[in-house]
């Protein structure tokens, strides 16, 4: 069994470490990667952070987004370490580094759907990968400096809806308390992540919510964002992050579905559940996964057909 002790030993044995965040990065994968970088740099290691794609600008207010590169590695590293990536595909262009039985690959993740694709795969179903990285820091005997505390708080905050989701446990609060004590600015993080947006996002959001559809006596709510809408508002796809919380907040809705058009006939689907419906299983029907209350997948097809399919399958996961 993979333990954090084994992960820590592997990291200690290496000198150069490559850390990978997932495509369309969120606060948890960014915070985890930065925290690992700072932890290992404090131990004298050389660390490079990779992410296939740009880090969204909104994170610039709370962390060093320039620490990441999207360029393919030009050298070999002693250890390849993926954080918050449920499967190889999530690592995007760097997934080849984890193919086959690579002895020097490590992952830490909190997705129940994780496929254990690394030689050392530490997976536990907790609120955020950052919660596990905090434990790793303890195993490494590392001091939690303010920059480490801030990076870990970013992931804890964003993956829990700032400590509001039901994935929050006693450990989550204990870790948060320790991070706060170590200098994390949780207020600044919540303001930047949850309480501010651009006018572009606000306008797009208003249009998308105005076109919300309800199915199955209002137990399923669907929103969609087309490429044409993004183009019209001059917005990137990442501005739609968090949109799905709005349909889920509607009284009577058990499953919220967001359809983000990423190609002509290609949609990135997000599912959210208030708790009765298992949307990890629902996403699994389409080859995706995630958590019981938050998951996603990709679906190909014409817009109307995709919406029909999603609603049909989601209906199977409503309580009778
Ligand atoms: Mn996460």
mmCIF file of C-alpha atoms and ligand atoms in Angstrom:
data_model
loop_
_atom_site.group_PDB
_atom_site.id
_atom_site.type_symbol
_atom_site.label_atom_id
_atom_site.label_comp_id
_atom_site.label_asym_id
_atom_site.label_seq_id
_atom_site.Cartn_x
_atom_site.Cartn_y
_atom_site.Cartn_z
ATOM 1 C CA UNK A 1 0.000 0.000 0.000
ATOM 2 C CA UNK A 2 1.185 3.487 -0.783
ATOM 3 C CA UNK A 3 1.736 5.588 2.298
ATOM 4 C CA UNK A 4 2.733 9.214 2.630
ATOM 5 C CA UNK A 5 5.927 7.939 4.264
ATOM 6 C CA UNK A 6 6.836 6.165 1.008
ATOM 7 C CA UNK A 7 5.971 9.262 -1.003
ATOM 8 C CA UNK A 8 8.083 11.400 1.329
ATOM 9 C CA UNK A 9 11.015 8.980 1.038
ATOM 10 C CA UNK A 10 10.864 9.049 -2.763
ATOM 11 C CA UNK A 11 10.864 12.845 -2.739
ATOM 12 C CA UNK A 12 13.763 12.935 -0.288
ATOM 13 C CA UNK A 13 15.771 10.564 -2.481
ATOM 14 C CA UNK A 14 15.373 12.806 -5.542
ATOM 15 C CA UNK A 15 17.144 16.050 -6.295
ATOM 16 C CA UNK A 16 15.165 17.307 -9.258
ATOM 17 C CA UNK A 17 11.400 17.058 -9.027
ATOM 18 C CA UNK A 18 8.843 17.791 -11.756
ATOM 19 C CA UNK A 19 5.364 18.571 -10.435
ATOM 20 C CA UNK A 20 2.258 18.418 -12.614
ATOM 21 C CA UNK A 21 -1.058 20.206 -12.230
ATOM 22 C CA UNK A 22 -4.156 19.233 -14.185
ATOM 23 C CA UNK A 23 -5.483 20.836 -17.353
ATOM 24 C CA UNK A 24 -7.957 23.670 -16.835
ATOM 25 C CA UNK A 25 -6.265 24.185 -13.464
ATOM 26 C CA UNK A 26 -8.209 25.059 -10.308
ATOM 27 C CA UNK A 27 -7.115 26.415 -6.942
ATOM 28 C CA UNK A 28 -6.479 22.981 -5.489
ATOM 29 C CA UNK A 29 -4.105 21.740 -8.174
ATOM 30 C CA UNK A 30 -2.324 25.129 -8.301
ATOM 31 C CA UNK A 31 -2.083 25.422 -4.512
ATOM 32 C CA UNK A 32 -0.886 21.824 -4.161
ATOM 33 C CA UNK A 33 1.838 22.276 -6.780
ATOM 34 C CA UNK A 34 3.071 25.560 -5.308
ATOM 35 C CA UNK A 35 3.080 24.150 -1.773
ATOM 36 C CA UNK A 36 5.084 21.105 -2.935
ATOM 37 C CA UNK A 37 7.530 23.411 -4.727
ATOM 38 C CA UNK A 38 8.078 25.566 -1.626
ATOM 39 C CA UNK A 39 8.308 22.538 0.687
ATOM 40 C CA UNK A 40 10.905 20.819 -1.466
ATOM 41 C CA UNK A 41 12.857 23.986 -2.254
ATOM 42 C CA UNK A 42 13.150 24.562 1.498
ATOM 43 C CA UNK A 43 14.794 21.100 1.566
ATOM 44 C CA UNK A 44 17.277 22.126 -1.137
ATOM 45 C CA UNK A 45 15.586 20.393 -4.070
ATOM 46 C CA UNK A 46 15.149 21.782 -7.559
ATOM 47 C CA UNK A 47 11.470 21.862 -8.483
ATOM 48 C CA UNK A 48 9.747 22.723 -11.762
ATOM 49 C CA UNK A 49 5.980 23.135 -12.024
ATOM 50 C CA UNK A 50 4.219 22.061 -15.210
ATOM 51 C CA UNK A 51 0.680 22.760 -16.327
ATOM 52 C CA UNK A 52 -0.704 22.133 -19.797
ATOM 53 C CA UNK A 53 -2.446 25.442 -20.357
ATOM 54 C CA UNK A 54 -2.458 28.912 -18.876
ATOM 55 C CA UNK A 55 -3.065 29.532 -15.199
ATOM 56 C CA UNK A 56 -6.210 31.727 -15.064
ATOM 57 C CA UNK A 57 -5.402 35.360 -14.364
ATOM 58 C CA UNK A 58 -7.674 35.521 -11.315
ATOM 59 C CA UNK A 59 -5.161 33.400 -9.382
ATOM 60 C CA UNK A 60 -2.484 36.084 -9.825
ATOM 61 C CA UNK A 61 -3.987 37.996 -6.890
ATOM 62 C CA UNK A 62 -3.314 35.161 -4.448
ATOM 63 C CA UNK A 63 -0.329 33.180 -5.717
ATOM 64 C CA UNK A 64 2.639 33.139 -8.088
ATOM 65 C CA UNK A 65 1.128 32.012 -11.388
ATOM 66 C CA UNK A 66 4.457 32.642 -13.135
ATOM 67 C CA UNK A 67 5.950 29.625 -11.337
ATOM 68 C CA UNK A 68 4.317 27.300 -13.897
ATOM 69 C CA UNK A 69 5.474 26.404 -17.372
ATOM 70 C CA UNK A 70 3.487 24.751 -20.148
ATOM 71 C CA UNK A 71 6.620 23.860 -22.159
ATOM 72 C CA UNK A 72 7.562 20.197 -22.453
ATOM 73 C CA UNK A 73 10.465 19.262 -20.153
ATOM 74 C CA UNK A 74 13.888 19.362 -21.839
ATOM 75 C CA UNK A 75 15.655 17.363 -19.146
ATOM 76 C CA UNK A 76 15.049 14.234 -17.116
ATOM 77 C CA UNK A 77 13.866 14.567 -13.540
ATOM 78 C CA UNK A 78 14.473 12.251 -10.600
ATOM 79 C CA UNK A 79 10.781 12.263 -9.653
ATOM 80 C CA UNK A 80 7.569 13.017 -11.587
ATOM 81 C CA UNK A 81 4.840 14.096 -9.199
ATOM 82 C CA UNK A 82 1.195 14.699 -10.190
ATOM 83 C CA UNK A 83 -1.104 16.569 -7.815
ATOM 84 C CA UNK A 84 -4.931 16.572 -7.902
ATOM 85 C CA UNK A 85 -4.970 14.667 -11.247
ATOM 86 C CA UNK A 86 -7.503 11.799 -11.232
ATOM 87 C CA UNK A 87 -6.119 10.148 -14.393
ATOM 88 C CA UNK A 88 -3.297 10.563 -16.924
ATOM 89 C CA UNK A 89 -5.517 12.500 -19.330
ATOM 90 C CA UNK A 90 -5.856 15.238 -16.732
ATOM 91 C CA UNK A 91 -2.101 15.871 -17.039
ATOM 92 C CA UNK A 92 -2.662 16.807 -20.671
ATOM 93 C CA UNK A 93 0.428 17.036 -22.872
ATOM 94 C CA UNK A 94 2.635 15.675 -20.066
ATOM 95 C CA UNK A 95 0.665 12.439 -19.624
ATOM 96 C CA UNK A 96 3.303 10.483 -21.603
ATOM 97 C CA UNK A 97 5.662 10.859 -18.650
ATOM 98 C CA UNK A 98 3.303 8.690 -16.590
ATOM 99 C CA UNK A 99 2.669 6.022 -19.218
ATOM 100 C CA UNK A 100 3.712 2.465 -18.490
ATOM 101 C CA UNK A 101 5.363 1.353 -15.274
ATOM 102 C CA UNK A 102 7.558 4.326 -14.468
ATOM 103 C CA UNK A 103 9.217 3.674 -11.103
ATOM 104 C CA UNK A 104 9.882 7.347 -10.450
ATOM 105 C CA UNK A 105 6.277 8.539 -10.709
ATOM 106 C CA UNK A 106 4.213 9.693 -7.739
ATOM 107 C CA UNK A 107 0.737 11.069 -7.321
ATOM 108 C CA UNK A 108 -1.296 12.519 -4.476
ATOM 109 C CA UNK A 109 -4.991 13.028 -5.120
ATOM 110 C CA UNK A 110 -8.371 13.129 -3.400
ATOM 111 C CA UNK A 111 -10.645 12.030 -6.279
ATOM 112 C CA UNK A 112 -12.442 8.744 -5.575
ATOM 113 C CA UNK A 113 -12.275 8.046 -9.328
ATOM 114 C CA UNK A 114 -8.437 8.166 -9.349
ATOM 115 C CA UNK A 115 -6.990 5.402 -11.569
ATOM 116 C CA UNK A 116 -3.714 4.935 -9.623
ATOM 117 C CA UNK A 117 -1.565 5.512 -12.688
ATOM 118 C CA UNK A 118 1.692 6.294 -10.835
ATOM 119 C CA UNK A 119 4.173 3.884 -9.264
ATOM 120 C CA UNK A 120 3.277 5.469 -5.915
ATOM 121 C CA UNK A 121 -0.363 6.549 -5.879
ATOM 122 C CA UNK A 122 -1.614 8.068 -2.647
ATOM 123 C CA UNK A 123 -5.362 8.652 -2.875
ATOM 124 C CA UNK A 124 -7.743 9.512 -0.079
ATOM 125 C CA UNK A 125 -11.245 10.909 -0.280
ATOM 126 C CA UNK A 126 -10.816 14.179 1.617
ATOM 127 C CA UNK A 127 -11.945 17.738 0.876
ATOM 128 C CA UNK A 128 -8.912 18.809 -1.131
ATOM 129 C CA UNK A 129 -5.564 17.542 -2.345
ATOM 130 C CA UNK A 130 -4.062 20.419 -0.349
ATOM 131 C CA UNK A 131 -5.330 18.714 2.807
ATOM 132 C CA UNK A 132 -3.193 15.695 1.880
ATOM 133 C CA UNK A 133 -0.197 17.873 0.981
ATOM 134 C CA UNK A 134 -0.439 19.378 4.460
ATOM 135 C CA UNK A 135 -0.158 15.856 5.886
ATOM 136 C CA UNK A 136 2.801 15.217 3.565
ATOM 137 C CA UNK A 137 4.467 18.335 4.970
ATOM 138 C CA UNK A 138 4.096 16.821 8.423
ATOM 139 C CA UNK A 139 5.655 13.551 7.310
ATOM 140 C CA UNK A 140 8.524 15.488 5.719
ATOM 141 C CA UNK A 141 8.965 17.323 9.023
ATOM 142 C CA UNK A 142 8.750 20.606 7.159
ATOM 143 C CA UNK A 143 8.052 24.003 8.624
ATOM 144 C CA UNK A 144 4.868 25.600 7.263
ATOM 145 C CA UNK A 145 6.093 28.979 6.083
ATOM 146 C CA UNK A 146 3.598 31.732 5.179
ATOM 147 C CA UNK A 147 3.924 31.036 1.415
ATOM 148 C CA UNK A 148 3.274 27.330 1.970
ATOM 149 C CA UNK A 149 0.323 28.178 4.220
ATOM 150 C CA UNK A 150 -1.159 30.495 1.598
ATOM 151 C CA UNK A 151 -0.762 27.942 -1.200
ATOM 152 C CA UNK A 152 -2.443 25.202 0.828
ATOM 153 C CA UNK A 153 -5.217 27.525 1.999
ATOM 154 C CA UNK A 154 -5.947 28.361 -1.653
ATOM 155 C CA UNK A 155 -6.729 24.719 -2.405
ATOM 156 C CA UNK A 156 -8.677 24.112 0.785
ATOM 157 C CA UNK A 157 -10.737 27.234 0.232
ATOM 158 C CA UNK A 158 -11.551 26.716 -3.439
ATOM 159 C CA UNK A 159 -12.340 22.986 -3.269
ATOM 160 C CA UNK A 160 -14.696 23.477 -0.316
ATOM 161 C CA UNK A 161 -16.521 26.612 -1.507
ATOM 162 C CA UNK A 162 -14.653 28.362 1.290
ATOM 163 C CA UNK A 163 -15.504 25.672 3.855
ATOM 164 C CA UNK A 164 -19.160 25.400 2.880
ATOM 165 C CA UNK A 165 -19.371 22.063 1.019
ATOM 166 C CA UNK A 166 -20.175 18.816 2.784
ATOM 167 C CA UNK A 167 -16.691 17.459 2.007
ATOM 168 C CA UNK A 168 -15.465 19.576 4.939
ATOM 169 C CA UNK A 169 -14.429 17.504 7.949
ATOM 170 C CA UNK A 170 -12.878 18.160 11.315
ATOM 171 C CA UNK A 171 -9.458 17.620 9.729
ATOM 172 C CA UNK A 172 -10.217 20.294 7.117
ATOM 173 C CA UNK A 173 -10.834 22.871 9.832
ATOM 174 C CA UNK A 174 -7.847 21.713 11.865
ATOM 175 C CA UNK A 175 -5.603 22.089 8.815
ATOM 176 C CA UNK A 176 -7.180 25.471 8.043
ATOM 177 C CA UNK A 177 -6.541 26.589 11.609
ATOM 178 C CA UNK A 178 -2.906 25.518 11.401
ATOM 179 C CA UNK A 179 -2.507 27.313 8.065
ATOM 180 C CA UNK A 180 -4.100 30.462 9.472
ATOM 181 C CA UNK A 181 -1.699 30.315 12.409
ATOM 182 C CA UNK A 182 1.188 29.895 9.951
ATOM 183 C CA UNK A 183 0.206 33.081 8.157
ATOM 184 C CA UNK A 184 -2.363 32.197 5.489
ATOM 185 C CA UNK A 185 -4.581 35.109 4.425
ATOM 186 C CA UNK A 186 -7.904 33.273 4.153
ATOM 187 C CA UNK A 187 -9.900 36.491 3.842
ATOM 188 C CA UNK A 188 -7.906 37.684 0.845
ATOM 189 C CA UNK A 189 -8.255 34.273 -0.789
ATOM 190 C CA UNK A 190 -12.036 34.129 -0.304
ATOM 191 C CA UNK A 191 -12.423 37.686 -1.604
ATOM 192 C CA UNK A 192 -10.373 36.981 -4.727
ATOM 193 C CA UNK A 193 -11.866 33.540 -5.421
ATOM 194 C CA UNK A 194 -15.522 33.967 -4.463
ATOM 195 C CA UNK A 195 -16.388 37.630 -4.072
ATOM 196 C CA UNK A 196 -15.045 39.312 -7.168
ATOM 197 C CA UNK A 197 -15.487 38.974 -10.907
ATOM 198 C CA UNK A 198 -14.989 40.943 -14.106
ATOM 199 C CA UNK A 199 -17.880 42.795 -15.760
ATOM 200 C CA UNK A 200 -17.521 40.393 -18.679
ATOM 201 C CA UNK A 201 -18.140 37.426 -16.406
ATOM 202 C CA UNK A 202 -21.087 39.113 -14.708
ATOM 203 C CA UNK A 203 -22.726 39.867 -18.072
ATOM 204 C CA UNK A 204 -22.152 36.375 -19.444
ATOM 205 C CA UNK A 205 -23.424 34.863 -16.213
ATOM 206 C CA UNK A 206 -26.651 36.877 -16.371
ATOM 207 C CA UNK A 207 -27.299 35.653 -19.919
ATOM 208 C CA UNK A 208 -26.508 32.023 -19.116
ATOM 209 C CA UNK A 209 -28.712 31.960 -16.008
ATOM 210 C CA UNK A 210 -31.547 33.626 -17.905
ATOM 211 C CA UNK A 211 -31.557 30.618 -20.185
ATOM 212 C CA UNK A 212 -31.600 27.938 -17.472
ATOM 213 C CA UNK A 213 -33.768 24.878 -18.236
ATOM 214 C CA UNK A 214 -35.544 22.651 -15.723
ATOM 215 C CA UNK A 215 -36.490 18.990 -16.146
ATOM 216 C CA UNK A 216 -38.143 16.225 -14.105
ATOM 217 C CA UNK A 217 -40.366 18.467 -11.996
ATOM 218 C CA UNK A 218 -37.482 20.845 -11.471
ATOM 219 C CA UNK A 219 -35.128 18.274 -9.982
ATOM 220 C CA UNK A 220 -32.643 18.731 -12.819
ATOM 221 C CA UNK A 221 -31.395 22.159 -13.926
ATOM 222 C CA UNK A 222 -29.244 22.657 -17.016
ATOM 223 C CA UNK A 223 -27.176 25.641 -18.085
ATOM 224 C CA UNK A 224 -25.070 25.901 -21.216
ATOM 225 C CA UNK A 225 -22.356 28.175 -22.494
ATOM 226 C CA UNK A 226 -21.707 28.177 -26.239
ATOM 227 C CA UNK A 227 -18.520 29.114 -28.050
ATOM 228 C CA UNK A 228 -20.486 31.887 -29.743
ATOM 229 C CA UNK A 229 -21.382 33.378 -26.356
ATOM 230 C CA UNK A 230 -17.779 33.234 -25.176
ATOM 231 C CA UNK A 231 -16.686 34.897 -28.412
ATOM 232 C CA UNK A 232 -19.367 37.581 -28.133
ATOM 233 C CA UNK A 233 -18.229 38.513 -24.626
ATOM 234 C CA UNK A 234 -14.558 38.041 -25.440
ATOM 235 C CA UNK A 235 -14.367 35.599 -22.535
ATOM 236 C CA UNK A 236 -12.197 32.542 -22.001
ATOM 237 C CA UNK A 237 -13.828 29.270 -20.960
ATOM 238 C CA UNK A 238 -12.361 29.478 -17.456
ATOM 239 C CA UNK A 239 -14.563 32.460 -16.557
ATOM 240 C CA UNK A 240 -17.492 30.037 -16.369
ATOM 241 C CA UNK A 241 -15.994 28.312 -13.350
ATOM 242 C CA UNK A 242 -18.508 28.463 -10.507
ATOM 243 C CA UNK A 243 -21.508 29.119 -12.774
ATOM 244 C CA UNK A 244 -22.919 25.704 -11.842
ATOM 245 C CA UNK A 245 -23.377 26.698 -8.198
ATOM 246 C CA UNK A 246 -26.265 28.950 -9.224
ATOM 247 C CA UNK A 247 -28.590 26.312 -10.769
ATOM 248 C CA UNK A 248 -27.760 23.969 -7.881
ATOM 249 C CA UNK A 249 -28.886 26.661 -5.421
ATOM 250 C CA UNK A 250 -32.411 26.642 -6.873
ATOM 251 C CA UNK A 251 -35.058 25.145 -4.595
ATOM 252 C CA UNK A 252 -36.024 21.615 -5.625
ATOM 253 C CA UNK A 253 -32.983 21.064 -7.860
ATOM 254 C CA UNK A 254 -31.128 17.842 -6.997
ATOM 255 C CA UNK A 255 -28.744 17.727 -9.961
ATOM 256 C CA UNK A 256 -27.269 20.729 -11.759
ATOM 257 C CA UNK A 257 -25.658 20.257 -15.160
ATOM 258 C CA UNK A 258 -23.404 22.677 -17.003
ATOM 259 C CA UNK A 259 -22.613 22.214 -20.692
ATOM 260 C CA UNK A 260 -19.579 24.160 -21.871
ATOM 261 C CA UNK A 261 -19.019 24.000 -25.610
ATOM 262 C CA UNK A 262 -15.310 23.448 -26.265
ATOM 263 C CA UNK A 263 -15.511 22.259 -29.882
ATOM 264 C CA UNK A 264 -18.108 22.311 -32.653
ATOM 265 C CA UNK A 265 -19.655 19.075 -31.368
ATOM 266 C CA UNK A 266 -17.722 18.680 -28.127
ATOM 267 C CA UNK A 267 -18.938 19.646 -24.651
ATOM 268 C CA UNK A 268 -17.269 19.771 -21.268
ATOM 269 C CA UNK A 269 -19.905 18.673 -18.793
ATOM 270 C CA UNK A 270 -20.006 19.454 -15.085
ATOM 271 C CA UNK A 271 -22.404 17.838 -12.629
ATOM 272 C CA UNK A 272 -23.302 18.946 -9.112
ATOM 273 C CA UNK A 273 -25.569 17.231 -6.618
ATOM 274 C CA UNK A 274 -27.166 18.501 -3.426
ATOM 275 C CA UNK A 275 -26.323 15.103 -1.925
ATOM 276 C CA UNK A 276 -29.037 12.589 -2.816
ATOM 277 C CA UNK A 277 -27.795 11.841 -6.331
ATOM 278 C CA UNK A 278 -24.349 10.308 -6.873
ATOM 279 C CA UNK A 279 -22.951 12.352 -9.751
ATOM 280 C CA UNK A 280 -19.604 10.528 -9.636
ATOM 281 C CA UNK A 281 -21.483 7.485 -10.960
ATOM 282 C CA UNK A 282 -23.474 9.664 -13.352
ATOM 283 C CA UNK A 283 -20.274 11.085 -14.866
ATOM 284 C CA UNK A 284 -18.937 7.532 -15.055
ATOM 285 C CA UNK A 285 -21.697 6.667 -17.538
ATOM 286 C CA UNK A 286 -19.997 9.130 -19.908
ATOM 287 C CA UNK A 287 -16.448 8.021 -19.094
ATOM 288 C CA UNK A 288 -15.817 10.780 -16.563
ATOM 289 C CA UNK A 289 -15.758 10.939 -12.791
ATOM 290 C CA UNK A 290 -14.895 13.023 -9.768
ATOM 291 C CA UNK A 291 -16.727 13.146 -6.483
ATOM 292 C CA UNK A 292 -20.173 12.057 -5.262
ATOM 293 C CA UNK A 293 -21.410 15.674 -5.296
ATOM 294 C CA UNK A 294 -19.190 17.183 -7.999
ATOM 295 C CA UNK A 295 -18.001 15.519 -11.168
ATOM 296 C CA UNK A 296 -17.450 15.998 -14.870
ATOM 297 C CA UNK A 297 -16.975 14.397 -18.259
ATOM 298 C CA UNK A 298 -16.673 15.169 -21.953
ATOM 299 C CA UNK A 299 -19.544 14.386 -24.358
ATOM 300 C CA UNK A 300 -19.558 14.597 -28.157
ATOM 301 C CA UNK A 301 -22.599 15.288 -30.314
ATOM 302 C CA UNK A 302 -25.088 17.900 -31.413
ATOM 303 C CA UNK A 303 -26.104 20.291 -28.659
ATOM 304 C CA UNK A 304 -29.743 19.138 -28.336
ATOM 305 C CA UNK A 305 -28.777 15.451 -28.435
ATOM 306 C CA UNK A 306 -26.153 15.937 -25.739
ATOM 307 C CA UNK A 307 -28.628 17.751 -23.496
ATOM 308 C CA UNK A 308 -31.215 14.979 -24.016
ATOM 309 C CA UNK A 309 -28.654 12.288 -23.169
ATOM 310 C CA UNK A 310 -27.483 14.098 -20.047
ATOM 311 C CA UNK A 311 -30.994 14.670 -18.729
ATOM 312 C CA UNK A 312 -32.007 11.085 -19.519
ATOM 313 C CA UNK A 313 -29.023 9.610 -17.658
ATOM 314 C CA UNK A 314 -29.281 12.098 -14.775
ATOM 315 C CA UNK A 315 -32.920 11.046 -14.275
ATOM 316 C CA UNK A 316 -31.664 7.569 -13.361
ATOM 317 C CA UNK A 317 -29.765 9.014 -10.432
ATOM 318 C CA UNK A 318 -32.632 10.955 -8.892
ATOM 319 C CA UNK A 319 -34.169 9.442 -5.789
ATOM 320 C CA UNK A 320 -37.391 7.601 -6.486
HETATM 321 MN MN1 LIG B 1 -9.106 19.063 -5.908
#
